Amino acid sequence: MKKFILYRRVSTKEQGQSGLGLAAQQRDLNLFLSTYAEEPHEIIGEFTDILSGADDTRPELNKALDLCRKTGATLLVAKLDRLSRKVSFIATLMEDPKVIFRVASIPMASKIELHLYAMLAEQERDFISIRTKAALAEAKANGVKLGGLRPKTEERNKAIQVSADASAQRVAALVRPLKASGKTLREIAEALNTSGVTTPRGSKWSASQVMRTLERLERA
């Protein structure tokens, strides 16, 4: 009988965000088990950490991995970044001969593909950091006062618009070709989610978000 160990991770901030909360992760895990898991199968352990993804010393993950090594069970996570947001950590885990893991959101991905997804996600996070700094610098250069307890609505909106424009440009190379090839908004959203690309708020893409992004790119 195939054995699975379920692992979930959230930070305090992520618990309330769509696509990242514990309930959303459990939904994806359940979908994998009902659709892709070998029958019959057994869940022999469940572990949850509430810590930052940058922290690789997670006690519950360590317990889950130890149980995997002892039992030969497969570790199952909802998304790749629930294991870690670092390529080096994912790569080390892949090299462990006693650890097998699957990702519910990309159930058929090979080791090479998982490594590629991890690399893309890490590059995206680096870009987000650079983009945020650039947006703040541009807003400041345009006279927007940053910080303070009571920023003016107009100034805040300007900073939001600058950030939103930068966010749209970040995914332009992905969404424009898909739209040109005839893909629907929902299909484009699914492609972004499958590739591990998140929205500026770190959540999953929806058709409406893709539409707003395309509209913003057309105005640019």
mmCIF file of C-alpha atoms in Angstrom:
data_model
loop_
_atom_site.group_PDB
_atom_site.id
_atom_site.type_symbol
_atom_site.label_atom_id
_atom_site.label_comp_id
_atom_site.label_asym_id
_atom_site.label_seq_id
_atom_site.Cartn_x
_atom_site.Cartn_y
_atom_site.Cartn_z
ATOM 1 C CA MET A 1 0.000 0.000 0.000
ATOM 2 C CA LYS A 2 1.316 3.425 -0.978
ATOM 3 C CA LYS A 3 2.074 5.598 2.044
ATOM 4 C CA PHE A 4 1.901 9.396 2.137
ATOM 5 C CA ILE A 5 2.987 12.021 4.656
ATOM 6 C CA LEU A 6 1.268 15.398 4.311
ATOM 7 C CA TYR A 7 3.127 18.630 5.004
ATOM 8 C CA ARG A 8 1.667 22.143 5.125
ATOM 9 C CA ARG A 9 3.343 25.472 5.851
ATOM 10 C CA VAL A 10 2.063 28.987 6.362
ATOM 11 C CA SER A 11 3.440 32.163 7.830
ATOM 12 C CA THR A 12 1.261 34.307 10.046
ATOM 13 C CA LYS A 13 0.796 36.727 7.128
ATOM 14 C CA GLU A 14 -0.091 34.020 4.631
ATOM 15 C CA GLN A 15 -2.784 32.391 6.720
ATOM 16 C CA GLY A 16 -5.356 34.873 5.471
ATOM 17 C CA GLN A 17 -4.227 35.058 1.843
ATOM 18 C CA SER A 18 -6.102 33.216 -0.871
ATOM 19 C CA GLY A 19 -4.227 30.226 -2.214
ATOM 20 C CA LEU A 20 -1.731 30.110 0.617
ATOM 21 C CA GLY A 21 -3.794 29.323 3.724
ATOM 22 C CA LEU A 22 -4.009 25.947 5.396
ATOM 23 C CA ALA A 23 -7.505 25.271 4.037
ATOM 24 C CA ALA A 24 -6.374 25.934 0.450
ATOM 25 C CA GLN A 25 -3.361 23.673 0.856
ATOM 26 C CA GLN A 26 -5.497 20.903 2.289
ATOM 27 C CA ARG A 27 -7.870 21.233 -0.661
ATOM 28 C CA ASP A 28 -5.012 20.728 -3.110
ATOM 29 C CA LEU A 29 -3.659 17.784 -1.130
ATOM 30 C CA ASN A 30 -7.080 16.145 -1.141
ATOM 31 C CA LEU A 31 -7.438 16.692 -4.895
ATOM 32 C CA PHE A 32 -4.098 15.010 -5.509
ATOM 33 C CA LEU A 33 -4.934 12.049 -3.294
ATOM 34 C CA SER A 34 -8.317 11.522 -4.925
ATOM 35 C CA THR A 35 -7.075 11.972 -8.503
ATOM 36 C CA TYR A 36 -3.403 11.014 -8.788
ATOM 37 C CA ALA A 37 -2.502 8.865 -5.801
ATOM 38 C CA GLU A 38 -2.081 5.135 -6.247
ATOM 39 C CA GLU A 39 -4.910 3.028 -4.859
ATOM 40 C CA PRO A 40 -5.048 1.913 -2.196
ATOM 41 C CA HIS A 41 -2.998 4.447 -0.224
ATOM 42 C CA GLU A 42 -2.554 5.415 3.389
ATOM 43 C CA ILE A 43 -1.740 8.695 5.151
ATOM 44 C CA ILE A 44 0.644 7.860 7.974
ATOM 45 C CA GLY A 45 1.442 11.385 9.172
ATOM 46 C CA GLU A 46 0.494 15.050 8.894
ATOM 47 C CA PHE A 47 2.734 17.974 9.845
ATOM 48 C CA THR A 48 2.246 21.756 9.808
ATOM 49 C CA ASP A 49 4.727 24.601 10.324
ATOM 50 C CA ILE A 50 3.785 28.243 10.842
ATOM 51 C CA LEU A 51 7.065 29.838 9.875
ATOM 52 C CA SER A 52 8.665 31.884 7.131
ATOM 53 C CA GLY A 53 9.590 30.088 3.923
ATOM 54 C CA ALA A 54 13.099 31.529 4.271
ATOM 55 C CA ASP A 55 13.594 29.441 7.418
ATOM 56 C CA ASP A 56 14.838 25.945 6.531
ATOM 57 C CA THR A 57 15.122 24.817 10.162
ATOM 58 C CA ARG A 58 11.438 24.001 10.440
ATOM 59 C CA PRO A 59 10.773 21.475 13.215
ATOM 60 C CA GLU A 60 7.642 19.904 11.721
ATOM 61 C CA LEU A 61 9.228 19.537 8.289
ATOM 62 C CA ASN A 62 12.220 17.857 9.892
ATOM 63 C CA LYS A 63 9.877 15.419 11.649
ATOM 64 C CA ALA A 64 8.082 14.714 8.370
ATOM 65 C CA LEU A 65 11.366 14.068 6.547
ATOM 66 C CA ASP A 66 12.615 11.787 9.323
ATOM 67 C CA LEU A 67 9.399 9.757 9.064
ATOM 68 C CA CYS A 68 9.827 9.578 5.272
ATOM 69 C CA ARG A 69 13.338 8.164 5.672
ATOM 70 C CA LYS A 70 12.211 5.599 8.238
ATOM 71 C CA THR A 71 9.099 4.382 6.429
ATOM 72 C CA GLY A 72 9.769 5.014 2.730
ATOM 73 C CA ALA A 73 6.577 7.079 2.559
ATOM 74 C CA THR A 74 6.180 9.872 0.015
ATOM 75 C CA LEU A 75 6.085 13.450 1.279
ATOM 76 C CA LEU A 76 3.198 15.379 -0.292
ATOM 77 C CA VAL A 77 2.983 19.189 -0.370
ATOM 78 C CA ALA A 78 0.440 21.482 -2.019
ATOM 79 C CA LYS A 79 2.983 23.759 -3.711
ATOM 80 C CA LEU A 80 6.738 23.587 -4.170
ATOM 81 C CA ASP A 81 7.352 26.736 -2.147
ATOM 82 C CA ARG A 82 5.679 25.094 0.856
ATOM 83 C CA LEU A 83 8.848 23.014 1.149
ATOM 84 C CA SER A 84 11.172 25.958 0.664
ATOM 85 C CA ARG A 85 11.677 29.099 -1.369
ATOM 86 C CA LYS A 86 15.356 28.298 -1.855
ATOM 87 C CA VAL A 87 16.618 26.366 -4.872
ATOM 88 C CA SER A 88 19.540 25.033 -2.830
ATOM 89 C CA PHE A 89 17.205 23.434 -0.272
ATOM 90 C CA ILE A 90 15.031 21.822 -2.958
ATOM 91 C CA ALA A 91 18.119 20.532 -4.773
ATOM 92 C CA THR A 92 19.545 19.023 -1.578
ATOM 93 C CA LEU A 93 16.227 17.320 -0.869
ATOM 94 C CA MET A 94 16.165 15.855 -4.380
ATOM 95 C CA GLU A 95 19.602 14.333 -3.826
ATOM 96 C CA ASP A 96 18.532 12.576 -0.626
ATOM 97 C CA PRO A 97 18.108 8.904 -1.646
ATOM 98 C CA LYS A 98 15.724 8.240 1.234
ATOM 99 C CA VAL A 99 13.301 11.101 0.467
ATOM 100 C CA ILE A 100 10.609 11.073 -2.212
ATOM 101 C CA PHE A 101 8.247 14.021 -2.499
ATOM 102 C CA ARG A 102 5.356 15.012 -4.752
ATOM 103 C CA VAL A 103 3.765 18.400 -5.378
ATOM 104 C CA ALA A 104 -0.030 18.400 -5.615
ATOM 105 C CA SER A 105 -0.319 21.455 -7.884
ATOM 106 C CA ILE A 106 2.098 19.964 -10.453
ATOM 107 C CA PRO A 107 1.415 16.243 -9.988
ATOM 108 C CA MET A 108 3.196 14.950 -13.096
ATOM 109 C CA ALA A 109 6.349 17.075 -12.796
ATOM 110 C CA SER A 110 9.697 15.289 -13.067
ATOM 111 C CA LYS A 111 12.717 16.093 -10.892
ATOM 112 C CA ILE A 112 14.161 18.262 -13.654
ATOM 113 C CA GLU A 113 10.902 20.194 -13.959
ATOM 114 C CA LEU A 114 10.623 20.650 -10.199
ATOM 115 C CA HIS A 115 14.145 22.044 -10.110
ATOM 116 C CA LEU A 116 13.263 24.412 -12.959
ATOM 117 C CA TYR A 117 10.123 25.601 -11.153
ATOM 118 C CA ALA A 118 12.178 26.269 -8.034
ATOM 119 C CA MET A 119 14.703 28.287 -10.039
ATOM 120 C CA LEU A 120 11.952 30.334 -11.716
ATOM 121 C CA ALA A 121 10.265 31.023 -8.386
ATOM 122 C CA GLU A 122 13.540 32.181 -6.826
ATOM 123 C CA GLN A 123 14.227 34.480 -9.779
ATOM 124 C CA GLU A 124 10.705 35.868 -9.486
ATOM 125 C CA ARG A 125 11.192 36.681 -5.802
ATOM 126 C CA ASP A 126 14.473 38.452 -6.575
ATOM 127 C CA PHE A 127 12.701 40.449 -9.274
ATOM 128 C CA ILE A 128 9.848 41.357 -6.917
ATOM 129 C CA SER A 129 12.359 42.755 -4.432
ATOM 130 C CA ILE A 130 14.107 44.801 -7.129
ATOM 131 C CA ARG A 131 10.760 45.942 -8.575
ATOM 132 C CA THR A 132 9.486 47.098 -5.187
ATOM 133 C CA LYS A 133 12.628 49.125 -4.519
ATOM 134 C CA ALA A 134 12.460 50.664 -7.992
ATOM 135 C CA ALA A 135 8.770 51.513 -7.610
ATOM 136 C CA LEU A 136 9.376 53.201 -4.271
ATOM 137 C CA ALA A 137 12.344 55.136 -5.661
ATOM 138 C CA GLU A 138 10.297 56.300 -8.679
ATOM 139 C CA ALA A 139 7.375 57.283 -6.490
ATOM 140 C CA LYS A 140 9.698 59.259 -4.235
ATOM 141 C CA ALA A 141 11.297 60.975 -7.254
ATOM 142 C CA ASN A 142 7.815 61.989 -8.414
ATOM 143 C CA GLY A 143 7.149 63.699 -5.114
ATOM 144 C CA VAL A 144 5.226 60.936 -3.378
ATOM 145 C CA LYS A 145 5.871 60.999 0.350
ATOM 146 C CA LEU A 146 6.502 57.470 1.515
ATOM 147 C CA GLY A 147 5.935 56.259 5.048
ATOM 148 C CA GLY A 148 4.210 58.130 7.812
ATOM 149 C CA LEU A 149 1.098 57.217 9.730
ATOM 150 C CA ARG A 150 -1.383 59.124 7.543
ATOM 151 C CA PRO A 151 -0.237 59.230 3.902
ATOM 152 C CA LYS A 152 -2.480 61.233 1.599
ATOM 153 C CA THR A 153 -4.792 59.181 -0.563
ATOM 154 C CA GLU A 154 -3.471 60.668 -3.798
ATOM 155 C CA GLU A 155 0.131 59.947 -2.891
ATOM 156 C CA ARG A 156 -0.687 56.407 -1.842
ATOM 157 C CA ASN A 157 -2.572 55.786 -5.083
ATOM 158 C CA LYS A 158 0.376 56.995 -7.129
ATOM 159 C CA ALA A 159 2.677 54.540 -5.402
ATOM 160 C CA ILE A 160 0.146 51.743 -5.946
ATOM 161 C CA GLN A 161 -0.126 52.552 -9.653
ATOM 162 C CA VAL A 162 3.646 52.539 -10.085
ATOM 163 C CA SER A 163 3.876 49.160 -8.381
ATOM 164 C CA ALA A 164 0.953 47.754 -10.401
ATOM 165 C CA ASP A 165 2.526 48.850 -13.696
ATOM 166 C CA ALA A 166 5.794 47.167 -12.715
ATOM 167 C CA SER A 167 3.896 43.999 -11.764
ATOM 168 C CA ALA A 168 2.210 43.891 -15.163
ATOM 169 C CA GLN A 169 5.535 44.248 -16.962
ATOM 170 C CA ARG A 170 6.913 41.373 -14.875
ATOM 171 C CA VAL A 171 4.529 38.872 -16.476
ATOM 172 C CA ALA A 172 4.190 40.555 -19.880
ATOM 173 C CA ALA A 173 6.514 38.070 -21.572
ATOM 174 C CA LEU A 174 4.259 35.254 -20.372
ATOM 175 C CA VAL A 175 0.720 36.568 -20.787
ATOM 176 C CA ARG A 176 1.076 38.374 -24.116
ATOM 177 C CA PRO A 177 2.146 35.290 -26.146
ATOM 178 C CA LEU A 178 -0.546 33.170 -24.484
ATOM 179 C CA LYS A 179 -3.214 35.763 -25.296
ATOM 180 C CA ALA A 180 -1.938 36.066 -28.878
ATOM 181 C CA SER A 181 -2.166 32.291 -29.300
ATOM 182 C CA GLY A 182 -5.869 32.380 -28.448
ATOM 183 C CA LYS A 183 -5.743 31.213 -24.847
ATOM 184 C CA THR A 184 -8.648 32.294 -22.651
ATOM 185 C CA LEU A 185 -8.156 34.376 -19.525
ATOM 186 C CA ARG A 186 -8.793 31.301 -17.383
ATOM 187 C CA GLU A 187 -6.244 29.255 -19.342
ATOM 188 C CA ILE A 188 -3.641 32.002 -18.952
ATOM 189 C CA ALA A 189 -4.298 32.121 -15.203
ATOM 190 C CA GLU A 190 -3.896 28.342 -14.984
ATOM 191 C CA ALA A 191 -0.617 28.521 -16.930
ATOM 192 C CA LEU A 192 0.764 31.153 -14.542
ATOM 193 C CA ASN A 193 -0.288 29.148 -11.498
ATOM 194 C CA THR A 194 1.178 25.915 -12.883
ATOM 195 C CA SER A 195 4.476 27.697 -13.565
ATOM 196 C CA GLY A 196 4.627 28.843 -9.952
ATOM 197 C CA VAL A 197 4.246 32.527 -10.824
ATOM 198 C CA THR A 198 2.199 34.324 -8.185
ATOM 199 C CA THR A 199 0.345 37.625 -8.186
ATOM 200 C CA PRO A 200 2.010 40.674 -6.573
ATOM 201 C CA ARG A 201 0.232 39.696 -3.334
ATOM 202 C CA GLY A 202 1.653 36.193 -3.476
ATOM 203 C CA SER A 203 -1.620 34.436 -4.301
ATOM 204 C CA LYS A 204 -2.925 32.441 -7.262
ATOM 205 C CA TRP A 205 -4.018 34.092 -10.496
ATOM 206 C CA SER A 206 -7.655 34.366 -11.530
ATOM 207 C CA ALA A 207 -9.148 35.217 -14.920
ATOM 208 C CA SER A 208 -10.121 38.704 -13.710
ATOM 209 C CA GLN A 209 -6.576 39.428 -12.530
ATOM 210 C CA VAL A 210 -5.192 38.372 -15.902
ATOM 211 C CA MET A 211 -7.713 40.661 -17.628
ATOM 212 C CA ARG A 212 -6.665 43.654 -15.501
ATOM 213 C CA THR A 213 -3.007 42.924 -16.202
ATOM 214 C CA LEU A 214 -3.591 42.780 -19.964
ATOM 215 C CA GLU A 215 -5.553 46.026 -19.837
ATOM 216 C CA ARG A 216 -2.737 47.683 -17.922
ATOM 217 C CA LEU A 217 -0.195 46.455 -20.475
ATOM 218 C CA GLU A 218 -2.308 47.879 -23.320
ATOM 219 C CA ARG A 219 -2.377 51.287 -21.638
ATOM 220 C CA ALA A 220 1.363 51.291 -21.031
#
